[in-house]
Amino acid sequence: KRVLLVEDDEIIAFLHKHFLEKCGYETIETVDNGVEAIEDVRTMLPDAVLMDIRINGEMDGIETAQRIREFSDTPIIFLTGNSDDGTLERAKLTARSGYLIKPIRQEDLCEAIAQINIQND
């Protein structure tokens, strides 16, 4: 499976890319903002998107996901260090999405993507 990683912290992006590889997934691109994420979903057609909620640019990860939903049903897993109810409720409103609370463990990330694969099969 091919995964688009949307994360604005380079160290966390590197760590999550490493986790994805250990789980057997390919990170096709790492971007730090919504505009690039939207374009990459259009052009690269990833199997899943791993998206931080707080990213660079005018759109946060949830708004970016909502815009992606206008043309794609690619599964999105949100990553957030902000686990307040309002943020999580906004994330849940984005169809075909899940979320993980930072710090992320490799096992949790592997399981979340495996669940997406089960739902898509």
Tab-separated table of N, CA and C in Angstrom:
chain	number	residue	atom	x	y	z
A	1	LYS	N	0.837	-1.193	0.000
A	1	LYS	CA	0.000	0.000	0.000
A	1	LYS	C	0.874	1.245	0.000
A	2	ARG	N	0.397	2.243	-0.714
A	2	ARG	CA	1.111	3.504	-0.872
A	2	ARG	C	0.443	4.577	-0.016
A	3	VAL	N	1.234	5.269	0.815
A	3	VAL	CA	0.700	6.220	1.782
A	3	VAL	C	1.295	7.601	1.543
A	4	LEU	N	0.421	8.615	1.534
A	4	LEU	CA	0.848	10.009	1.514
A	4	LEU	C	0.926	10.468	2.964
A	5	LEU	N	2.059	11.029	3.354
A	5	LEU	CA	2.272	11.508	4.720
A	5	LEU	C	2.212	13.031	4.722
A	6	VAL	N	1.315	13.584	5.545
A	6	VAL	CA	1.166	15.039	5.655
A	6	VAL	C	1.521	15.414	7.095
A	7	GLU	N	2.704	15.993	7.262
A	7	GLU	CA	3.242	16.297	8.599
A	7	GLU	C	4.196	17.469	8.462
A	8	ASP	N	4.047	18.484	9.338
A	8	ASP	CA	4.901	19.665	9.233
A	8	ASP	C	6.141	19.619	10.122
A	9	ASP	N	6.279	18.621	10.955
A	9	ASP	CA	7.465	18.466	11.796
A	9	ASP	C	8.368	17.417	11.145
A	10	GLU	N	9.557	17.837	10.710
A	10	GLU	CA	10.448	16.945	9.965
A	10	GLU	C	10.844	15.703	10.762
A	11	ILE	N	11.091	15.857	12.035
A	11	ILE	CA	11.512	14.716	12.856
A	11	ILE	C	10.369	13.707	12.987
A	12	ILE	N	9.167	14.204	13.253
A	12	ILE	CA	8.011	13.315	13.365
A	12	ILE	C	7.717	12.670	12.014
A	13	ALA	N	7.853	13.427	10.927
A	13	ALA	CA	7.642	12.864	9.594
A	13	ALA	C	8.619	11.726	9.334
A	14	PHE	N	9.881	11.919	9.687
A	14	PHE	CA	10.886	10.876	9.511
A	14	PHE	C	10.527	9.636	10.320
A	15	LEU	N	10.112	9.837	11.555
A	15	LEU	CA	9.735	8.726	12.422
A	15	LEU	C	8.532	7.969	11.857
A	16	HIS	N	7.505	8.695	11.441
A	16	HIS	CA	6.304	8.040	10.909
A	16	HIS	C	6.595	7.326	9.588
A	17	LYS	N	7.469	7.903	8.772
A	17	LYS	CA	7.877	7.230	7.532
A	17	LYS	C	8.570	5.909	7.876
A	18	HIS	N	9.438	5.939	8.863
A	18	HIS	CA	10.119	4.719	9.315
A	18	HIS	C	9.102	3.688	9.803
A	19	PHE	N	8.130	4.122	10.597
A	19	PHE	CA	7.071	3.216	11.072
A	19	PHE	C	6.326	2.593	9.897
A	20	LEU	N	5.962	3.415	8.919
A	20	LEU	CA	5.227	2.911	7.763
A	20	LEU	C	6.035	1.846	7.021
A	21	GLU	N	7.333	2.103	6.847
A	21	GLU	CA	8.187	1.120	6.170
A	21	GLU	C	8.254	-0.184	6.962
A	22	LYS	N	8.380	-0.077	8.281
A	22	LYS	CA	8.419	-1.269	9.127
A	22	LYS	C	7.114	-2.066	9.032
A	23	CYS	N	6.011	-1.369	8.769
A	23	CYS	CA	4.708	-2.025	8.620
A	23	CYS	C	4.521	-2.602	7.218
A	24	GLY	N	5.462	-2.312	6.321
A	24	GLY	CA	5.373	-2.828	4.965
A	24	GLY	C	4.696	-1.896	3.978
A	25	TYR	N	4.606	-0.599	4.310
A	25	TYR	CA	3.964	0.375	3.439
A	25	TYR	C	5.002	1.308	2.848
A	26	GLU	N	4.688	1.847	1.675
A	26	GLU	CA	5.564	2.789	0.998
A	26	GLU	C	5.037	4.205	1.208
A	27	THR	N	5.903	5.102	1.669
A	27	THR	CA	5.548	6.519	1.751
A	27	THR	C	5.866	7.129	0.392
A	28	ILE	N	4.835	7.502	-0.351
A	28	ILE	CA	5.060	7.999	-1.706
A	28	ILE	C	5.483	9.458	-1.729
A	29	GLU	N	5.165	10.183	-0.660
A	29	GLU	CA	5.521	11.598	-0.588
A	29	GLU	C	5.275	12.076	0.839
A	30	THR	N	6.063	13.056	1.269
A	30	THR	CA	5.828	13.726	2.544
A	30	THR	C	5.680	15.206	2.246
A	31	VAL	N	4.542	15.784	2.659
A	31	VAL	CA	4.291	17.211	2.464
A	31	VAL	C	3.886	17.820	3.804
A	32	ASP	N	3.949	19.155	3.880
A	32	ASP	CA	3.682	19.812	5.158
A	32	ASP	C	2.489	20.753	5.135
A	33	ASN	N	1.703	20.732	4.035
A	33	ASN	CA	0.579	21.669	3.950
A	33	ASN	C	-0.556	21.060	3.139
A	34	GLY	N	-1.737	21.669	3.282
A	34	GLY	CA	-2.931	21.146	2.654
A	34	GLY	C	-2.954	21.266	1.146
A	35	VAL	N	-2.429	22.350	0.607
A	35	VAL	CA	-2.453	22.550	-0.838
A	35	VAL	C	-1.693	21.424	-1.536
A	36	GLU	N	-0.499	21.122	-1.052
A	36	GLU	CA	0.290	20.039	-1.646
A	36	GLU	C	-0.367	18.688	-1.411
A	37	ALA	N	-0.961	18.494	-0.244
A	37	ALA	CA	-1.626	17.226	0.046
A	37	ALA	C	-2.765	16.976	-0.937
A	38	ILE	N	-3.571	17.989	-1.176
A	38	ILE	CA	-4.696	17.860	-2.111
A	38	ILE	C	-4.181	17.511	-3.506
A	39	GLU	N	-3.165	18.226	-3.958
A	39	GLU	CA	-2.610	17.973	-5.288
A	39	GLU	C	-2.019	16.564	-5.380
A	40	ASP	N	-1.335	16.124	-4.344
A	40	ASP	CA	-0.733	14.788	-4.363
A	40	ASP	C	-1.789	13.687	-4.357
A	41	VAL	N	-2.885	13.890	-3.660
A	41	VAL	CA	-3.954	12.889	-3.698
A	41	VAL	C	-4.513	12.807	-5.118
A	42	ARG	N	-4.671	13.956	-5.773
A	42	ARG	CA	-5.174	13.982	-7.158
A	42	ARG	C	-4.236	13.257	-8.122
A	43	THR	N	-2.944	13.510	-7.981
A	43	THR	CA	-1.996	13.025	-8.986
A	43	THR	C	-1.368	11.680	-8.658
A	44	MET	N	-1.142	11.403	-7.382
A	44	MET	CA	-0.430	10.184	-7.003
A	44	MET	C	-1.353	9.033	-6.618
A	45	LEU	N	-2.618	9.342	-6.345
A	45	LEU	CA	-3.620	8.331	-5.999
A	45	LEU	C	-3.138	7.366	-4.913
A	46	PRO	N	-2.830	7.902	-3.722
A	46	PRO	CA	-2.365	7.017	-2.643
A	46	PRO	C	-3.480	6.084	-2.170
A	47	ASP	N	-3.091	4.988	-1.527
A	47	ASP	CA	-4.058	4.061	-0.947
A	47	ASP	C	-4.590	4.586	0.388
A	48	ALA	N	-3.806	5.462	1.032
A	48	ALA	CA	-4.205	6.060	2.310
A	48	ALA	C	-3.424	7.351	2.508
A	49	VAL	N	-3.960	8.213	3.371
A	49	VAL	CA	-3.284	9.455	3.743
A	49	VAL	C	-3.139	9.454	5.259
A	50	LEU	N	-1.933	9.708	5.719
A	50	LEU	CA	-1.652	9.866	7.137
A	50	LEU	C	-1.457	11.361	7.344
A	51	MET	N	-2.424	12.030	8.025
A	51	MET	CA	-2.466	13.483	8.059
A	51	MET	C	-2.491	14.047	9.470
A	52	ASP	N	-1.474	14.859	9.761
A	52	ASP	CA	-1.476	15.608	11.009
A	52	ASP	C	-2.600	16.639	10.931
A	53	ILE	N	-3.248	16.911	12.033
A	53	ILE	CA	-4.327	17.908	12.024
A	53	ILE	C	-3.763	19.322	11.953
A	54	ARG	N	-2.670	19.559	12.656
A	54	ARG	CA	-2.042	20.885	12.611
A	54	ARG	C	-0.893	20.845	11.620
A	55	ILE	N	-1.093	21.496	10.472
A	55	ILE	CA	-0.091	21.530	9.416
A	55	ILE	C	0.142	22.970	8.980
A	56	ASN	N	1.161	23.177	8.183
A	56	ASN	CA	1.471	24.514	7.684
A	56	ASN	C	0.406	24.987	6.702
A	57	GLY	N	0.291	26.298	6.557
A	57	GLY	CA	-0.629	26.876	5.588
A	57	GLY	C	-1.940	27.304	6.212
A	58	GLU	N	-2.846	27.763	5.358
A	58	GLU	CA	-4.122	28.308	5.820
A	58	GLU	C	-5.112	27.228	6.250
A	59	MET	N	-5.008	26.027	5.671
A	59	MET	CA	-5.935	24.939	6.011
A	59	MET	C	-5.300	24.025	7.042
A	60	ASP	N	-6.102	23.570	8.006
A	60	ASP	CA	-5.608	22.524	8.886
A	60	ASP	C	-5.863	21.176	8.205
A	61	GLY	N	-5.457	20.102	8.848
A	61	GLY	CA	-5.607	18.780	8.256
A	61	GLY	C	-7.053	18.374	8.037
A	62	ILE	N	-7.942	18.807	8.916
A	62	ILE	CA	-9.355	18.436	8.772
A	62	ILE	C	-9.966	19.138	7.568
A	63	GLU	N	-9.705	20.425	7.403
A	63	GLU	CA	-10.213	21.136	6.227
A	63	GLU	C	-9.615	20.553	4.944
A	64	THR	N	-8.338	20.194	5.000
A	64	THR	CA	-7.694	19.560	3.850
A	64	THR	C	-8.412	18.263	3.498
A	65	ALA	N	-8.727	17.462	4.508
A	65	ALA	CA	-9.439	16.198	4.280
A	65	ALA	C	-10.822	16.452	3.677
A	66	GLN	N	-11.499	17.483	4.151
A	66	GLN	CA	-12.822	17.803	3.601
A	66	GLN	C	-12.721	18.162	2.123
A	67	ARG	N	-11.687	18.865	1.758
A	67	ARG	CA	-11.498	19.217	0.338
A	67	ARG	C	-11.130	17.989	-0.489
A	68	ILE	N	-10.344	17.093	0.096
A	68	ILE	CA	-10.021	15.844	-0.598
A	68	ILE	C	-11.291	15.038	-0.834
A	69	ARG	N	-12.206	15.061	0.130
A	69	ARG	CA	-13.468	14.322	0.011
A	69	ARG	C	-14.320	14.788	-1.172
A	70	GLU	N	-14.080	15.994	-1.657
A	70	GLU	CA	-14.833	16.511	-2.798
A	70	GLU	C	-14.547	15.723	-4.074
A	71	PHE	N	-13.392	15.018	-4.130
A	71	PHE	CA	-13.040	14.289	-5.350
A	71	PHE	C	-12.485	12.887	-5.102
A	72	SER	N	-12.299	12.496	-3.837
A	72	SER	CA	-11.679	11.202	-3.558
A	72	SER	C	-12.217	10.604	-2.266
A	73	ASP	N	-12.308	9.280	-2.235
A	73	ASP	CA	-12.689	8.604	-0.994
A	73	ASP	C	-11.493	7.894	-0.359
A	74	THR	N	-10.287	8.357	-0.684
A	74	THR	CA	-9.066	7.794	-0.103
A	74	THR	C	-9.159	7.844	1.419
A	75	PRO	N	-8.914	6.724	2.093
A	75	PRO	CA	-8.959	6.729	3.561
A	75	PRO	C	-7.900	7.670	4.149
A	76	ILE	N	-8.286	8.350	5.217
A	76	ILE	CA	-7.399	9.299	5.883
A	76	ILE	C	-7.328	8.934	7.362
A	77	ILE	N	-6.103	8.858	7.867
A	77	ILE	CA	-5.893	8.670	9.300
A	77	ILE	C	-5.299	9.971	9.828
A	78	PHE	N	-6.038	10.611	10.723
A	78	PHE	CA	-5.551	11.842	11.331
A	78	PHE	C	-4.612	11.514	12.479
A	79	LEU	N	-3.591	12.348	12.619
A	79	LEU	CA	-2.671	12.276	13.743
A	79	LEU	C	-2.801	13.590	14.495
A	80	THR	N	-2.940	13.508	15.786
A	80	THR	CA	-3.066	14.750	16.542
A	80	THR	C	-2.494	14.620	17.941
A	81	GLY	N	-1.870	15.688	18.379
A	81	GLY	CA	-1.457	15.810	19.760
A	81	GLY	C	-2.532	16.529	20.552
A	82	ASN	N	-3.547	16.996	19.832
A	82	ASN	CA	-4.644	17.764	20.421
A	82	ASN	C	-5.874	16.864	20.472
A	83	SER	N	-6.107	16.248	21.625
A	83	SER	CA	-7.184	15.261	21.721
A	83	SER	C	-8.452	15.817	22.369
A	84	ASP	N	-8.658	17.142	22.266
A	84	ASP	CA	-9.876	17.700	22.838
A	84	ASP	C	-11.083	17.223	22.039
A	85	ASP	N	-12.239	17.197	22.673
A	85	ASP	CA	-13.449	16.656	22.061
A	85	ASP	C	-13.835	17.371	20.767
A	86	GLY	N	-13.687	18.679	20.719
A	86	GLY	CA	-14.069	19.433	19.527
A	86	GLY	C	-13.249	19.032	18.315
A	87	THR	N	-11.942	18.892	18.511
A	87	THR	CA	-11.067	18.484	17.408
A	87	THR	C	-11.416	17.087	16.936
A	88	LEU	N	-11.601	16.170	17.874
A	88	LEU	CA	-11.909	14.792	17.499
A	88	LEU	C	-13.267	14.688	16.816
A	89	GLU	N	-14.242	15.492	17.251
A	89	GLU	CA	-15.555	15.475	16.606
A	89	GLU	C	-15.463	16.000	15.168
A	90	ARG	N	-14.669	17.062	14.964
A	90	ARG	CA	-14.462	17.565	13.593
A	90	ARG	C	-13.826	16.493	12.720
A	91	ALA	N	-12.850	15.780	13.270
A	91	ALA	CA	-12.171	14.728	12.507
A	91	ALA	C	-13.146	13.608	12.149
A	92	LYS	N	-14.021	13.247	13.076
A	92	LYS	CA	-14.973	12.156	12.837
A	92	LYS	C	-15.974	12.488	11.737
A	93	LEU	N	-16.229	13.773	11.509
A	93	LEU	CA	-17.189	14.171	10.484
A	93	LEU	C	-16.671	13.944	9.070
A	94	THR	N	-15.379	13.727	8.947
A	94	THR	CA	-14.783	13.482	7.638
A	94	THR	C	-14.900	11.997	7.343
A	95	ALA	N	-15.710	11.653	6.374
A	95	ALA	CA	-16.001	10.248	6.055
A	95	ALA	C	-14.728	9.461	5.775
A	96	ARG	N	-14.782	8.160	6.106
A	96	ARG	CA	-13.671	7.234	5.869
A	96	ARG	C	-12.382	7.719	6.509
A	97	SER	N	-12.489	8.192	7.741
A	97	SER	CA	-11.325	8.691	8.447
A	97	SER	C	-11.237	8.053	9.824
A	98	GLY	N	-10.021	7.944	10.295
A	98	GLY	CA	-9.755	7.505	11.656
A	98	GLY	C	-8.782	8.490	12.265
A	99	TYR	N	-8.407	8.264	13.506
A	99	TYR	CA	-7.430	9.147	14.114
A	99	TYR	C	-6.618	8.416	15.167
A	100	LEU	N	-5.394	8.884	15.341
A	100	LEU	CA	-4.491	8.388	16.366
A	100	LEU	C	-3.976	9.588	17.153
A	101	ILE	N	-3.850	9.412	18.456
A	101	ILE	CA	-3.349	10.473	19.331
A	101	ILE	C	-1.833	10.330	19.473
A	102	LYS	N	-1.110	11.432	19.257
A	102	LYS	CA	0.343	11.439	19.431
A	102	LYS	C	0.681	11.353	20.911
A	103	PRO	N	1.777	10.739	21.284
A	103	PRO	CA	2.759	10.115	20.397
A	103	PRO	C	2.235	8.782	19.853
A	104	ILE	N	2.547	8.530	18.603
A	104	ILE	CA	2.083	7.339	17.897
A	104	ILE	C	3.075	6.203	18.121
A	105	ARG	N	2.548	5.031	18.402
A	105	ARG	CA	3.384	3.826	18.469
A	105	ARG	C	3.299	3.110	17.131
A	106	GLN	N	4.385	2.490	16.735
A	106	GLN	CA	4.423	1.782	15.459
A	106	GLN	C	3.295	0.760	15.365
A	107	GLU	N	3.052	0.015	16.432
A	107	GLU	CA	2.024	-1.020	16.420
A	107	GLU	C	0.642	-0.422	16.161
A	108	ASP	N	0.374	0.741	16.763
A	108	ASP	CA	-0.927	1.394	16.573
A	108	ASP	C	-1.103	1.872	15.132
A	109	LEU	N	-0.034	2.408	14.557
A	109	LEU	CA	-0.095	2.868	13.176
A	109	LEU	C	-0.314	1.696	12.220
A	110	CYS	N	0.417	0.615	12.427
A	110	CYS	CA	0.243	-0.580	11.589
A	110	CYS	C	-1.193	-1.095	11.681
A	111	GLU	N	-1.731	-1.135	12.887
A	111	GLU	CA	-3.093	-1.625	13.089
A	111	GLU	C	-4.120	-0.712	12.425
A	112	ALA	N	-3.928	0.600	12.530
A	112	ALA	CA	-4.879	1.543	11.926
A	112	ALA	C	-4.910	1.380	10.407
A	113	ILE	N	-3.756	1.221	9.786
A	113	ILE	CA	-3.725	1.049	8.331
A	113	ILE	C	-4.269	-0.325	7.955
A	114	ALA	N	-3.980	-1.332	8.746
A	114	ALA	CA	-4.544	-2.670	8.482
A	114	ALA	C	-6.070	-2.624	8.527
A	115	GLN	N	-6.637	-1.867	9.451
A	115	GLN	CA	-8.094	-1.749	9.532
A	115	GLN	C	-8.661	-1.088	8.281
A	116	ILE	N	-7.958	-0.101	7.744
A	116	ILE	CA	-8.377	0.523	6.491
A	116	ILE	C	-8.389	-0.506	5.382
A	117	ASN	N	-7.351	-1.319	5.324
A	117	ASN	CA	-7.255	-2.333	4.275
A	117	ASN	C	-8.407	-3.316	4.371
A	118	ILE	N	-8.789	-3.708	5.583
A	118	ILE	CA	-9.901	-4.626	5.774
A	118	ILE	C	-11.193	-3.992	5.275
A	119	GLN	N	-11.404	-2.713	5.590
A	119	GLN	CA	-12.618	-2.022	5.167
A	119	GLN	C	-12.680	-1.855	3.657
A	120	ASN	N	-11.521	-1.735	3.001
A	120	ASN	CA	-11.497	-1.529	1.550
A	120	ASN	C	-11.626	-2.825	0.763
A	121	ASP	N	-11.343	-3.949	1.375
A	121	ASP	CA	-11.399	-5.232	0.660
A	121	ASP	C	-12.794	-5.784	0.567
